[in-house]
C-alpha cells in the first residue's frame, strides 16, 4: 500500500539499478486539488515501509476524461533522473510545467521546474534522448486557426537543447507537426540516435495528410525535428478504428512495436522488422479478442431494467514493454460497460479487469 485516493500511477525502472520509481496522481473528491507524489524504493519493495514518497506539487484542475486515456507524462532520463509534465490552474501558477530532478530525488528541494506554455498541454508524452535531453509530444488546443473553420487539437512536439533545468538559461523549442489530430492517441519514444518516433492514432485530421481512425507510425531523422517537413509517416495497415490508446516500444535495434485497442474487437499488436523508415513491412495480429474475454467472463444479467445493455471492451489503455529478448509484455484493461436504451442514460464501467499478456512472436 503506497497512497490514498489514487487516480493514476506511472511506473518506470531506474535504467542503472532497475529499482522502481513511480509518479502517483491523487484526487481529492471534495475539492479540485490533486497531488503529484513521487515514490522510490531501493530494496524490499513489496514492503510499504521501504518506499519513500513525497508530495512534489498540489495542482488545482478538473481532469476531465483523464482516466480514459493513457497518461505518459512521467519518464526517467538515462541516468535515472525522473521528470514529468503537468498542468495547473491555480492563481499565480497556471499553465503547463516541466519538472525534473538529477539526484537524491526523494528530497523536494532537488527538483526544478520550468513553465512551458500558458495553456494546458493535453495527454503529454515525455521521453528522453540518450544524452538526457527531454522530448515531448502533446495535444494543443487552437481555437482560431485561419486555415480551418473549426477549433482544432494539434499535435505539438517540444524539444530542449541545453540547460533544461535552468529557468534562466534553458533553451526550448516547439512546433506543430500535424495541424489536427482530434481526440487522438499518441505515444512518443526516442531511439538510440536521439531521433523521435511516434505511434499516432488521429480521430480528426486534415485529409490531405492523414485518414481519421487510421493507425500510423511517425518518425523524424534529425536531432531537432522542429520543421514539420522533416516528419514522415506510414500506415501500419490496421483496419479503420484500430489504434486507440496506442503504445510504442523500440527494440534494441530501434525497430518499432505497437500495442493498441482494436475498436470493440480486442487487443492488437503490430511490428516492423526491416526498412521501417523507408519501405516498411508491418505485421499485425490479435493478442486477445473481446470474444475470448466474453467467453471467460460472461456478463450475466443487467444490474437494473433501465440499463439493459452490457458489453465488454478489451485491450483498453495498453502499456507495452519489451523483455531482454525483445518479446512483448503488455498490461491492459478489460472493461464491462453498461448502458440504457435512452440517450439520457449514460454508459459507465460496471466491472474493470486488469490483465497482463506475454508471448514470443516467433
CSV table of N, CA, C and O in Angstrom, one decimal, residues 226-350:
chain,number,residue,atom,x,y,z
A,226,UNK,N,12.0,20.3,-35.7
A,226,UNK,CA,11.1,21.4,-35.5
A,226,UNK,C,10.5,21.9,-36.8
A,226,UNK,O,9.7,22.8,-36.8
A,227,UNK,N,10.9,21.3,-37.9
A,227,UNK,CA,10.3,21.6,-39.2
A,227,UNK,C,9.4,20.5,-39.6
A,227,UNK,O,9.7,19.3,-39.7
A,228,UNK,N,8.1,20.8,-39.7
A,228,UNK,CA,7.1,19.7,-40.0
A,228,UNK,C,7.4,18.9,-41.2
A,228,UNK,O,7.0,17.7,-41.3
A,229,UNK,N,8.2,19.5,-42.2
A,229,UNK,CA,8.5,18.8,-43.4
A,229,UNK,C,9.5,17.7,-43.1
A,229,UNK,O,9.8,16.8,-44.0
A,230,UNK,N,10.2,17.7,-41.9
A,230,UNK,CA,11.1,16.6,-41.6
A,230,UNK,C,10.5,15.4,-41.0
A,230,UNK,O,11.2,14.4,-40.8
A,231,UNK,N,9.2,15.4,-40.8
A,231,UNK,CA,8.4,14.3,-40.3
A,231,UNK,C,7.8,13.5,-41.4
A,231,UNK,O,7.4,14.0,-42.4
A,232,UNK,N,7.8,12.2,-41.2
A,232,UNK,CA,7.3,11.2,-42.2
A,232,UNK,C,6.4,10.2,-41.4
A,232,UNK,O,6.5,10.0,-40.2
A,233,UNK,N,5.5,9.6,-42.2
A,233,UNK,CA,4.5,8.7,-41.6
A,233,UNK,C,4.2,7.6,-42.6
A,233,UNK,O,4.4,7.7,-43.8
A,234,UNK,N,3.7,6.5,-42.0
A,234,UNK,CA,3.3,5.4,-42.8
A,234,UNK,C,2.2,4.7,-42.1
A,234,UNK,O,2.2,4.6,-40.8
A,235,UNK,N,1.1,4.2,-42.8
A,235,UNK,CA,0.1,3.5,-42.2
A,235,UNK,C,0.6,2.1,-41.7
A,235,UNK,O,1.4,1.5,-42.5
A,236,UNK,N,0.2,1.7,-40.6
A,236,UNK,CA,0.6,0.4,-40.0
A,236,UNK,C,-0.2,-0.7,-40.7
A,236,UNK,O,0.2,-1.9,-40.7
A,237,UNK,N,-1.3,-0.4,-41.4
A,237,UNK,CA,-2.0,-1.3,-42.2
A,237,UNK,C,-3.2,-2.0,-41.4
A,237,UNK,O,-3.8,-3.0,-41.9
A,238,UNK,N,-3.5,-1.4,-40.3
A,238,UNK,CA,-4.6,-1.9,-39.5
A,238,UNK,C,-6.0,-1.4,-40.0
A,238,UNK,O,-6.0,-0.4,-40.8
A,239,UNK,N,-7.1,-2.0,-39.6
A,239,UNK,CA,-8.4,-1.6,-40.0
A,239,UNK,C,-8.7,-0.2,-39.4
A,239,UNK,O,-8.2,0.2,-38.4
A,240,UNK,N,-9.6,0.5,-40.1
A,240,UNK,CA,-10.0,1.8,-39.5
A,240,UNK,C,-10.7,1.5,-38.2
A,240,UNK,O,-11.4,0.5,-38.0
A,241,UNK,N,-10.5,2.4,-37.2
A,241,UNK,CA,-10.9,2.3,-35.8
A,241,UNK,C,-10.0,1.4,-35.0
A,241,UNK,O,-10.2,1.3,-33.8
A,242,UNK,N,-8.9,0.9,-35.5
A,242,UNK,CA,-8.0,0.1,-34.7
A,242,UNK,C,-6.8,1.0,-34.4
A,242,UNK,O,-6.1,1.5,-35.3
A,243,UNK,N,-6.5,1.3,-33.1
A,243,UNK,CA,-5.4,2.1,-32.8
A,243,UNK,C,-5.5,3.0,-31.5
A,243,UNK,O,-4.5,3.5,-31.1
A,244,UNK,N,-6.7,3.0,-30.9
A,244,UNK,CA,-6.9,3.9,-29.8
A,244,UNK,C,-6.0,3.4,-28.6
A,244,UNK,O,-5.7,2.2,-28.5
A,245,UNK,N,-5.4,4.3,-27.9
A,245,UNK,CA,-4.6,4.0,-26.7
A,245,UNK,C,-3.2,3.5,-27.1
A,245,UNK,O,-2.5,3.0,-26.3
A,246,UNK,N,-2.8,3.7,-28.4
A,246,UNK,CA,-1.6,3.1,-28.9
A,246,UNK,C,-0.4,3.4,-28.0
A,246,UNK,O,-0.2,4.5,-27.5
A,247,UNK,N,0.4,2.3,-27.8
A,247,UNK,CA,1.7,2.5,-27.1
A,247,UNK,C,2.8,1.9,-27.9
A,247,UNK,O,2.7,0.8,-28.5
A,248,UNK,N,3.9,2.7,-28.0
A,248,UNK,CA,5.0,2.3,-28.9
A,248,UNK,C,6.2,1.9,-28.0
A,248,UNK,O,6.5,2.5,-27.0
A,249,UNK,N,6.9,0.9,-28.5
A,249,UNK,CA,8.2,0.5,-27.9
A,249,UNK,C,9.2,0.2,-29.0
A,249,UNK,O,8.8,-0.1,-30.1
A,250,UNK,N,10.4,0.5,-28.7
A,250,UNK,CA,11.5,0.2,-29.7
A,250,UNK,C,12.4,-0.9,-29.1
A,250,UNK,O,12.8,-0.8,-28.0
A,251,UNK,N,12.7,-1.8,-30.0
A,251,UNK,CA,13.6,-2.9,-29.5
A,251,UNK,C,15.1,-2.4,-29.6
A,251,UNK,O,15.3,-1.3,-30.0
A,252,UNK,N,16.1,-3.2,-29.2
A,252,UNK,CA,17.4,-2.7,-29.2
A,252,UNK,C,18.0,-2.3,-30.6
A,252,UNK,O,18.9,-1.6,-30.7
A,253,UNK,N,17.3,-2.8,-31.6
A,253,UNK,CA,17.7,-2.4,-33.0
A,253,UNK,C,16.9,-1.2,-33.5
A,253,UNK,O,16.8,-0.9,-34.7
A,254,UNK,N,16.1,-0.6,-32.6
A,254,UNK,CA,15.3,0.6,-32.9
A,254,UNK,C,14.1,0.2,-33.8
A,254,UNK,O,13.5,1.1,-34.4
A,255,UNK,N,13.7,-1.1,-33.8
A,255,UNK,CA,12.5,-1.5,-34.6
A,255,UNK,C,11.3,-1.2,-33.8
A,255,UNK,O,11.2,-1.6,-32.6
A,256,UNK,N,10.2,-0.7,-34.4
A,256,UNK,CA,9.0,-0.3,-33.7
A,256,UNK,C,8.1,-1.5,-33.4
A,256,UNK,O,7.9,-2.4,-34.3
A,257,UNK,N,7.5,-1.5,-32.3
A,257,UNK,CA,6.4,-2.4,-31.9
A,257,UNK,C,5.3,-1.5,-31.3
A,257,UNK,O,5.5,-0.6,-30.5
A,258,UNK,N,4.0,-1.9,-31.6
A,258,UNK,CA,2.9,-1.1,-31.2
A,258,UNK,C,1.8,-2.1,-30.6
A,258,UNK,O,1.5,-3.1,-31.1
A,259,UNK,N,1.3,-1.6,-29.4
A,259,UNK,CA,0.1,-2.3,-28.9
A,259,UNK,C,-1.0,-1.3,-28.9
A,259,UNK,O,-0.8,-0.1,-28.7
A,260,UNK,N,-2.3,-1.8,-29.2
A,260,UNK,CA,-3.4,-0.8,-29.4
A,260,UNK,C,-4.7,-1.6,-29.2
A,260,UNK,O,-4.8,-2.8,-29.3
A,261,UNK,N,-5.7,-0.8,-29.0
A,261,UNK,CA,-7.1,-1.3,-28.9
A,261,UNK,C,-7.7,-1.4,-30.3
A,261,UNK,O,-7.6,-0.5,-31.1
A,262,UNK,N,-8.2,-2.6,-30.6
A,262,UNK,CA,-8.8,-2.9,-31.9
A,262,UNK,C,-10.3,-2.6,-31.9
A,262,UNK,O,-11.1,-3.5,-32.0
A,263,UNK,N,-10.6,-1.3,-31.7
A,263,UNK,CA,-12.0,-0.9,-31.7
A,263,UNK,C,-12.7,-1.7,-30.6
A,263,UNK,O,-12.3,-1.7,-29.4
A,264,UNK,N,-13.8,-2.4,-30.9
A,264,UNK,CA,-14.5,-3.2,-30.0
A,264,UNK,C,-14.0,-4.7,-30.0
A,264,UNK,O,-14.6,-5.5,-29.3
A,265,UNK,N,-13.0,-5.0,-30.8
A,265,UNK,CA,-12.6,-6.4,-31.0
A,265,UNK,C,-11.5,-6.9,-30.2
A,265,UNK,O,-11.1,-8.1,-30.3
A,266,UNK,N,-10.8,-6.1,-29.4
A,266,UNK,CA,-9.8,-6.7,-28.5
A,266,UNK,C,-8.5,-5.9,-28.6
A,266,UNK,O,-8.4,-4.7,-28.9
A,267,UNK,N,-7.4,-6.6,-28.2
A,267,UNK,CA,-6.0,-6.1,-28.1
A,267,UNK,C,-5.2,-6.5,-29.3
A,267,UNK,O,-5.1,-7.7,-29.6
A,268,UNK,N,-4.6,-5.5,-29.9
A,268,UNK,CA,-3.8,-5.8,-31.1
A,268,UNK,C,-2.3,-5.4,-30.9
A,268,UNK,O,-2.0,-4.7,-30.0
A,269,UNK,N,-1.5,-6.0,-31.8
A,269,UNK,CA,-0.1,-5.8,-31.8
A,269,UNK,C,0.4,-5.7,-33.2
A,269,UNK,O,0.0,-6.5,-34.1
A,270,UNK,N,1.3,-4.8,-33.4
A,270,UNK,CA,1.9,-4.6,-34.8
A,270,UNK,C,3.4,-4.5,-34.6
A,270,UNK,O,3.9,-3.9,-33.6
A,271,UNK,N,4.2,-5.0,-35.6
A,271,UNK,CA,5.6,-4.9,-35.6
A,271,UNK,C,6.2,-4.7,-37.0
A,271,UNK,O,5.6,-5.1,-38.0
A,272,UNK,N,7.3,-4.1,-37.0
A,272,UNK,CA,8.1,-3.9,-38.3
A,272,UNK,C,9.5,-4.3,-38.0
A,272,UNK,O,10.1,-3.9,-37.0
A,273,UNK,N,10.0,-5.2,-38.9
A,273,UNK,CA,11.4,-5.7,-38.6
A,273,UNK,C,12.4,-5.3,-39.6
A,273,UNK,O,13.6,-5.5,-39.4
A,274,UNK,N,12.0,-4.6,-40.7
A,274,UNK,CA,13.0,-4.2,-41.7
A,274,UNK,C,12.6,-2.9,-42.4
A,274,UNK,O,11.4,-2.7,-42.7
A,275,UNK,N,13.5,-2.0,-42.7
A,275,UNK,CA,13.3,-0.8,-43.5
A,275,UNK,C,12.1,0.0,-43.0
A,275,UNK,O,11.3,0.5,-43.7
A,276,UNK,N,12.1,0.1,-41.7
A,276,UNK,CA,10.9,0.7,-41.0
A,276,UNK,C,10.7,2.2,-41.3
A,276,UNK,O,9.7,2.8,-41.1
A,277,UNK,N,11.8,2.9,-41.8
A,277,UNK,CA,11.7,4.3,-42.1
A,277,UNK,C,11.9,4.5,-43.6
A,277,UNK,O,12.1,5.6,-44.1
A,278,UNK,N,11.8,3.5,-44.4
A,278,UNK,CA,11.9,3.6,-45.9
A,278,UNK,C,10.7,2.9,-46.6
A,278,UNK,O,9.8,3.5,-47.0
A,279,UNK,N,10.8,1.6,-46.7
A,279,UNK,CA,9.7,0.8,-47.3
A,279,UNK,C,9.3,-0.2,-46.3
A,279,UNK,O,9.5,-1.4,-46.4
A,280,UNK,N,8.6,0.2,-45.2
A,280,UNK,CA,8.3,-0.7,-44.1
A,280,UNK,C,7.3,-1.8,-44.5
A,280,UNK,O,6.4,-1.6,-45.3
A,281,UNK,N,7.5,-2.9,-43.8
A,281,UNK,CA,6.5,-4.0,-43.9
A,281,UNK,C,6.1,-4.4,-42.5
A,281,UNK,O,6.8,-4.8,-41.7
A,282,UNK,N,4.8,-4.2,-42.3
A,282,UNK,CA,4.2,-4.3,-40.9
A,282,UNK,C,3.5,-5.7,-40.9
A,282,UNK,O,2.8,-6.1,-41.8
A,283,UNK,N,3.6,-6.3,-39.7
A,283,UNK,CA,2.8,-7.5,-39.4
A,283,UNK,C,1.9,-7.1,-38.2
A,283,UNK,O,2.3,-6.5,-37.2
A,284,UNK,N,0.6,-7.5,-38.3
A,284,UNK,CA,-0.4,-7.2,-37.3
A,284,UNK,C,-1.0,-8.5,-36.8
A,284,UNK,O,-1.2,-9.5,-37.6
A,285,UNK,N,-1.4,-8.5,-35.6
A,285,UNK,CA,-2.0,-9.7,-35.0
A,285,UNK,C,-2.9,-9.3,-33.8
A,285,UNK,O,-2.7,-8.3,-33.2
A,286,UNK,N,-3.9,-10.2,-33.6
A,286,UNK,CA,-4.7,-10.0,-32.4
A,286,UNK,C,-4.0,-10.7,-31.2
A,286,UNK,O,-3.7,-11.9,-31.3
A,287,UNK,N,-3.8,-10.0,-30.1
A,287,UNK,CA,-3.2,-10.6,-28.9
A,287,UNK,C,-4.3,-11.3,-28.1
A,287,UNK,O,-4.1,-12.4,-27.5
A,288,UNK,N,-5.4,-10.6,-27.9
A,288,UNK,CA,-6.6,-11.2,-27.2
A,288,UNK,C,-7.8,-10.6,-27.7
A,288,UNK,O,-8.0,-9.3,-27.6
A,289,UNK,N,-8.8,-11.4,-28.2
A,289,UNK,CA,-10.0,-10.8,-28.7
A,289,UNK,C,-11.0,-10.5,-27.6
A,289,UNK,O,-11.0,-11.1,-26.5
A,290,UNK,N,-11.9,-9.7,-27.9
A,290,UNK,CA,-13.1,-9.4,-27.0
A,290,UNK,C,-13.9,-10.7,-26.9
A,290,UNK,O,-14.5,-11.0,-25.8
A,291,UNK,N,-14.0,-11.4,-27.9
A,291,UNK,CA,-14.8,-12.7,-27.9
A,291,UNK,C,-14.2,-13.6,-26.8
A,291,UNK,O,-15.0,-14.3,-26.1
A,292,UNK,N,-12.9,-13.7,-26.7
A,292,UNK,CA,-12.3,-14.6,-25.7
A,292,UNK,C,-12.6,-14.1,-24.3
A,292,UNK,O,-12.8,-14.9,-23.4
A,293,UNK,N,-12.6,-12.8,-24.1
A,293,UNK,CA,-13.0,-12.3,-22.8
A,293,UNK,C,-14.4,-12.6,-22.5
A,293,UNK,O,-14.8,-12.9,-21.4
A,294,UNK,N,-15.3,-12.4,-23.5
A,294,UNK,CA,-16.7,-12.7,-23.2
A,294,UNK,C,-17.0,-14.2,-22.8
A,294,UNK,O,-17.8,-14.5,-22.0
A,295,UNK,N,-16.2,-15.1,-23.4
A,295,UNK,CA,-16.3,-16.5,-23.0
A,295,UNK,C,-15.8,-16.7,-21.6
A,295,UNK,O,-16.3,-17.6,-20.9
A,296,UNK,N,-14.7,-16.0,-21.2
A,296,UNK,CA,-14.1,-16.2,-19.9
A,296,UNK,C,-14.9,-15.5,-18.8
A,296,UNK,O,-15.0,-16.0,-17.7
A,297,UNK,N,-15.5,-14.4,-19.1
A,297,UNK,CA,-16.3,-13.6,-18.2
A,297,UNK,C,-17.6,-13.3,-18.7
A,297,UNK,O,-17.9,-12.2,-19.2
A,298,UNK,N,-18.6,-14.2,-18.7
A,298,UNK,CA,-19.9,-13.9,-19.1
A,298,UNK,C,-20.5,-12.7,-18.4
A,298,UNK,O,-20.4,-12.7,-17.1
A,299,UNK,N,-21.1,-11.8,-19.1
A,299,UNK,CA,-21.6,-10.6,-18.4
A,299,UNK,C,-22.7,-10.7,-17.4
A,299,UNK,O,-22.9,-9.9,-16.6
A,300,UNK,N,-23.5,-11.8,-17.5
A,300,UNK,CA,-24.5,-12.0,-16.5
A,300,UNK,C,-25.7,-11.1,-16.9
A,300,UNK,O,-25.9,-10.7,-18.0
A,301,UNK,N,-26.6,-10.9,-15.9
A,301,UNK,CA,-27.8,-10.1,-16.1
A,301,UNK,C,-27.5,-8.6,-15.9
A,301,UNK,O,-26.6,-8.2,-15.1
A,302,UNK,N,-28.3,-7.8,-16.5
A,302,UNK,CA,-28.2,-6.3,-16.3
A,302,UNK,C,-28.4,-6.0,-14.8
A,302,UNK,O,-29.2,-6.6,-14.2
A,303,UNK,N,-27.8,-4.9,-14.4
A,303,UNK,CA,-28.0,-4.5,-13.0
A,303,UNK,C,-29.4,-4.1,-12.7
A,303,UNK,O,-29.9,-4.3,-11.6
A,304,UNK,N,-30.0,-3.4,-13.6
A,304,UNK,CA,-31.4,-2.9,-13.4
A,304,UNK,C,-32.0,-2.7,-14.8
A,304,UNK,O,-31.3,-2.6,-15.8
A,305,UNK,N,-33.3,-2.6,-14.8
A,305,UNK,CA,-34.1,-2.7,-16.1
A,305,UNK,C,-33.8,-1.4,-16.9
A,305,UNK,O,-33.9,-1.5,-18.2
A,306,UNK,N,-33.4,-0.3,-16.3
A,306,UNK,CA,-33.2,0.9,-17.1
A,306,UNK,C,-31.9,0.8,-17.9
A,306,UNK,O,-31.6,1.7,-18.7
A,307,UNK,N,-31.0,-0.1,-17.6
A,307,UNK,CA,-29.7,-0.2,-18.2
A,307,UNK,C,-29.6,-1.6,-18.7
A,307,UNK,O,-28.8,-2.4,-18.2
A,308,UNK,N,-30.2,-2.0,-19.8
A,308,UNK,CA,-30.2,-3.4,-20.3
A,308,UNK,C,-29.0,-3.8,-21.1
A,308,UNK,O,-28.9,-4.9,-21.4
A,309,UNK,N,-28.2,-2.8,-21.5
A,309,UNK,CA,-27.1,-3.1,-22.3
A,309,UNK,C,-25.8,-3.4,-21.5
A,309,UNK,O,-25.4,-2.6,-20.6
A,310,UNK,N,-25.2,-4.6,-21.8
A,310,UNK,CA,-23.9,-4.9,-21.2
A,310,UNK,C,-23.0,-5.4,-22.3
A,310,UNK,O,-23.3,-6.2,-23.1
A,311,UNK,N,-21.8,-4.8,-22.3
A,311,UNK,CA,-20.8,-5.2,-23.3
A,311,UNK,C,-19.4,-5.1,-22.8
A,311,UNK,O,-19.1,-4.2,-22.0
A,312,UNK,N,-18.5,-6.0,-23.2
A,312,UNK,CA,-17.1,-5.9,-22.8
A,312,UNK,C,-16.3,-5.1,-23.8
A,312,UNK,O,-16.6,-5.2,-25.0
A,313,UNK,N,-15.4,-4.4,-23.3
A,313,UNK,CA,-14.3,-3.8,-24.2
A,313,UNK,C,-13.0,-4.3,-23.7
A,313,UNK,O,-12.7,-4.4,-22.5
A,314,UNK,N,-12.2,-4.8,-24.7
A,314,UNK,CA,-10.9,-5.4,-24.3
A,314,UNK,C,-9.7,-4.6,-24.9
A,314,UNK,O,-9.9,-3.9,-26.0
A,315,UNK,N,-8.6,-4.7,-24.3
A,315,UNK,CA,-7.4,-4.0,-24.9
A,315,UNK,C,-7.4,-2.5,-24.6
A,315,UNK,O,-6.7,-1.8,-25.3
A,316,UNK,N,-8.0,-2.1,-23.6
A,316,UNK,CA,-8.1,-0.6,-23.3
A,316,UNK,C,-6.8,-0.2,-22.6
A,316,UNK,O,-6.3,-0.8,-21.7
A,317,UNK,N,-6.3,1.0,-23.0
A,317,UNK,CA,-5.1,1.6,-22.4
A,317,UNK,C,-4.0,0.6,-22.3
A,317,UNK,O,-3.4,0.4,-21.2
A,318,UNK,N,-3.5,0.0,-23.4
A,318,UNK,CA,-2.4,-0.9,-23.3
A,318,UNK,C,-1.1,-0.2,-22.9
A,318,UNK,O,-0.9,1.0,-23.3
A,319,UNK,N,-0.3,-0.9,-22.2
A,319,UNK,CA,1.1,-0.4,-21.8
A,319,UNK,C,2.1,-1.5,-22.2
A,319,UNK,O,2.0,-2.6,-21.7
A,320,UNK,N,2.9,-1.2,-23.2
A,320,UNK,CA,3.8,-2.1,-23.8
A,320,UNK,C,5.2,-2.0,-23.3
A,320,UNK,O,5.8,-0.9,-23.3
A,321,UNK,N,5.9,-3.1,-23.0
A,321,UNK,CA,7.3,-3.1,-22.7
A,321,UNK,C,7.9,-4.4,-23.4
A,321,UNK,O,7.2,-5.3,-23.7
A,322,UNK,N,9.2,-4.4,-23.6
A,322,UNK,CA,9.9,-5.5,-24.2
A,322,UNK,C,10.9,-6.1,-23.3
A,322,UNK,O,11.6,-5.3,-22.5
A,323,UNK,N,10.9,-7.4,-23.2
A,323,UNK,CA,11.9,-8.0,-22.3
A,323,UNK,C,13.3,-8.0,-23.0
A,323,UNK,O,13.5,-7.4,-24.1
A,324,UNK,N,14.3,-8.6,-22.3
A,324,UNK,CA,15.7,-8.5,-22.8
A,324,UNK,C,15.8,-9.2,-24.2
A,324,UNK,O,16.8,-8.9,-24.9
A,325,UNK,N,14.9,-10.1,-24.5
A,325,UNK,CA,15.0,-10.7,-25.8
A,325,UNK,C,14.1,-10.0,-26.9
A,325,UNK,O,14.0,-10.5,-28.0
A,326,UNK,N,13.5,-8.9,-26.5
A,326,UNK,CA,12.6,-8.2,-27.4
A,326,UNK,C,11.2,-8.7,-27.5
A,326,UNK,O,10.4,-8.3,-28.3
A,327,UNK,N,10.8,-9.6,-26.6
A,327,UNK,CA,9.5,-10.1,-26.6
A,327,UNK,C,8.5,-9.2,-25.9
A,327,UNK,O,8.8,-8.6,-24.9
A,328,UNK,N,7.3,-9.1,-26.4
A,328,UNK,CA,6.3,-8.1,-25.9
A,328,UNK,C,5.8,-8.5,-24.5
A,328,UNK,O,5.5,-9.7,-24.3
A,329,UNK,N,5.6,-7.6,-23.7
A,329,UNK,CA,4.8,-7.7,-22.4
A,329,UNK,C,3.9,-6.6,-22.3
A,329,UNK,O,4.2,-5.4,-22.4
A,330,UNK,N,2.6,-6.9,-22.2
A,330,UNK,CA,1.5,-5.9,-22.3
A,330,UNK,C,0.6,-5.9,-21.1
A,330,UNK,O,0.1,-7.0,-20.7
A,331,UNK,N,0.5,-4.8,-20.4
A,331,UNK,CA,-0.6,-4.6,-19.4
A,331,UNK,C,-1.7,-3.8,-20.1
A,331,UNK,O,-1.5,-2.9,-20.9
A,332,UNK,N,-2.9,-4.2,-19.7
A,332,UNK,CA,-4.1,-3.5,-20.4
A,332,UNK,C,-5.3,-3.8,-19.5
A,332,UNK,O,-5.3,-4.6,-18.6
A,333,UNK,N,-6.4,-3.0,-19.8
A,333,UNK,CA,-7.6,-3.1,-19.1
A,333,UNK,C,-8.7,-3.8,-20.0
A,333,UNK,O,-8.7,-3.6,-21.2
A,334,UNK,N,-9.5,-4.5,-19.3
A,334,UNK,CA,-10.8,-5.1,-19.9
A,334,UNK,C,-11.9,-4.5,-19.0
A,334,UNK,O,-11.9,-4.6,-17.8
A,335,UNK,N,-12.9,-4.0,-19.7
A,335,UNK,CA,-14.0,-3.3,-19.0
A,335,UNK,C,-15.4,-3.8,-19.4
A,335,UNK,O,-15.6,-3.9,-20.6
A,336,UNK,N,-16.2,-4.0,-18.5
A,336,UNK,CA,-17.6,-4.3,-18.7
A,336,UNK,C,-18.4,-3.0,-18.6
A,336,UNK,O,-18.5,-2.4,-17.5
A,337,UNK,N,-19.0,-2.6,-19.7
A,337,UNK,CA,-19.8,-1.4,-19.7
A,337,UNK,C,-21.2,-1.7,-19.7
A,337,UNK,O,-21.7,-2.6,-20.3
A,338,UNK,N,-22.0,-0.9,-19.0
A,338,UNK,CA,-23.4,-1.0,-19.0
A,338,UNK,C,-24.0,0.3,-19.5
A,338,UNK,O,-23.5,1.4,-19.4
A,339,UNK,N,-25.2,0.2,-20.1
A,339,UNK,CA,-25.9,1.5,-20.5
A,339,UNK,C,-27.4,1.2,-20.8
A,339,UNK,O,-27.9,0.1,-20.5
A,340,UNK,N,-28.1,2.2,-21.2
A,340,UNK,CA,-29.5,2.1,-21.4
A,340,UNK,C,-29.9,2.4,-22.8
A,340,UNK,O,-29.1,2.8,-23.7
A,341,UNK,N,-31.1,2.2,-23.1
A,341,UNK,CA,-31.6,2.4,-24.5
A,341,UNK,C,-32.0,3.9,-24.7
A,341,UNK,O,-32.0,4.4,-25.8
A,342,UNK,N,-32.2,4.6,-23.6
A,342,UNK,CA,-32.5,6.0,-23.7
A,342,UNK,C,-31.2,6.8,-23.8
A,342,UNK,O,-30.2,6.5,-23.2
A,343,UNK,N,-31.2,7.9,-24.7
A,343,UNK,CA,-29.9,8.7,-24.8
A,343,UNK,C,-29.6,9.5,-23.5
A,343,UNK,O,-28.5,10.0,-23.3
A,344,UNK,N,-30.6,9.5,-22.6
A,344,UNK,CA,-30.3,10.2,-21.3
A,344,UNK,C,-29.7,9.3,-20.2
A,344,UNK,O,-29.4,9.8,-19.1
A,345,UNK,N,-29.5,8.0,-20.5
A,345,UNK,CA,-28.9,7.1,-19.6
A,345,UNK,C,-27.5,6.9,-20.1
A,345,UNK,O,-27.3,6.2,-21.1
A,346,UNK,N,-26.5,7.3,-19.4
A,346,UNK,CA,-25.2,7.3,-19.8
A,346,UNK,C,-24.6,5.9,-19.5
A,346,UNK,O,-25.0,5.2,-18.6
A,347,UNK,N,-23.6,5.5,-20.3
A,347,UNK,CA,-22.9,4.3,-20.1
A,347,UNK,C,-21.8,4.5,-19.0
A,347,UNK,O,-21.3,5.6,-18.9
A,348,UNK,N,-21.4,3.5,-18.3
A,348,UNK,CA,-20.4,3.6,-17.3
A,348,UNK,C,-19.8,2.2,-17.2
A,348,UNK,O,-20.3,1.2,-17.6
A,349,UNK,N,-18.6,2.2,-16.5
A,349,UNK,CA,-17.9,0.9,-16.3
A,349,UNK,C,-18.5,0.2,-15.1
A,349,UNK,O,-18.6,0.7,-14.0
A,350,UNK,N,-19.0,-1.0,-15.3
A,350,UNK,CA,-19.5,-1.8,-14.3
A,350,UNK,C,-18.5,-2.7,-13.6
A,350,UNK,O,-18.4,-2.8,-12.4
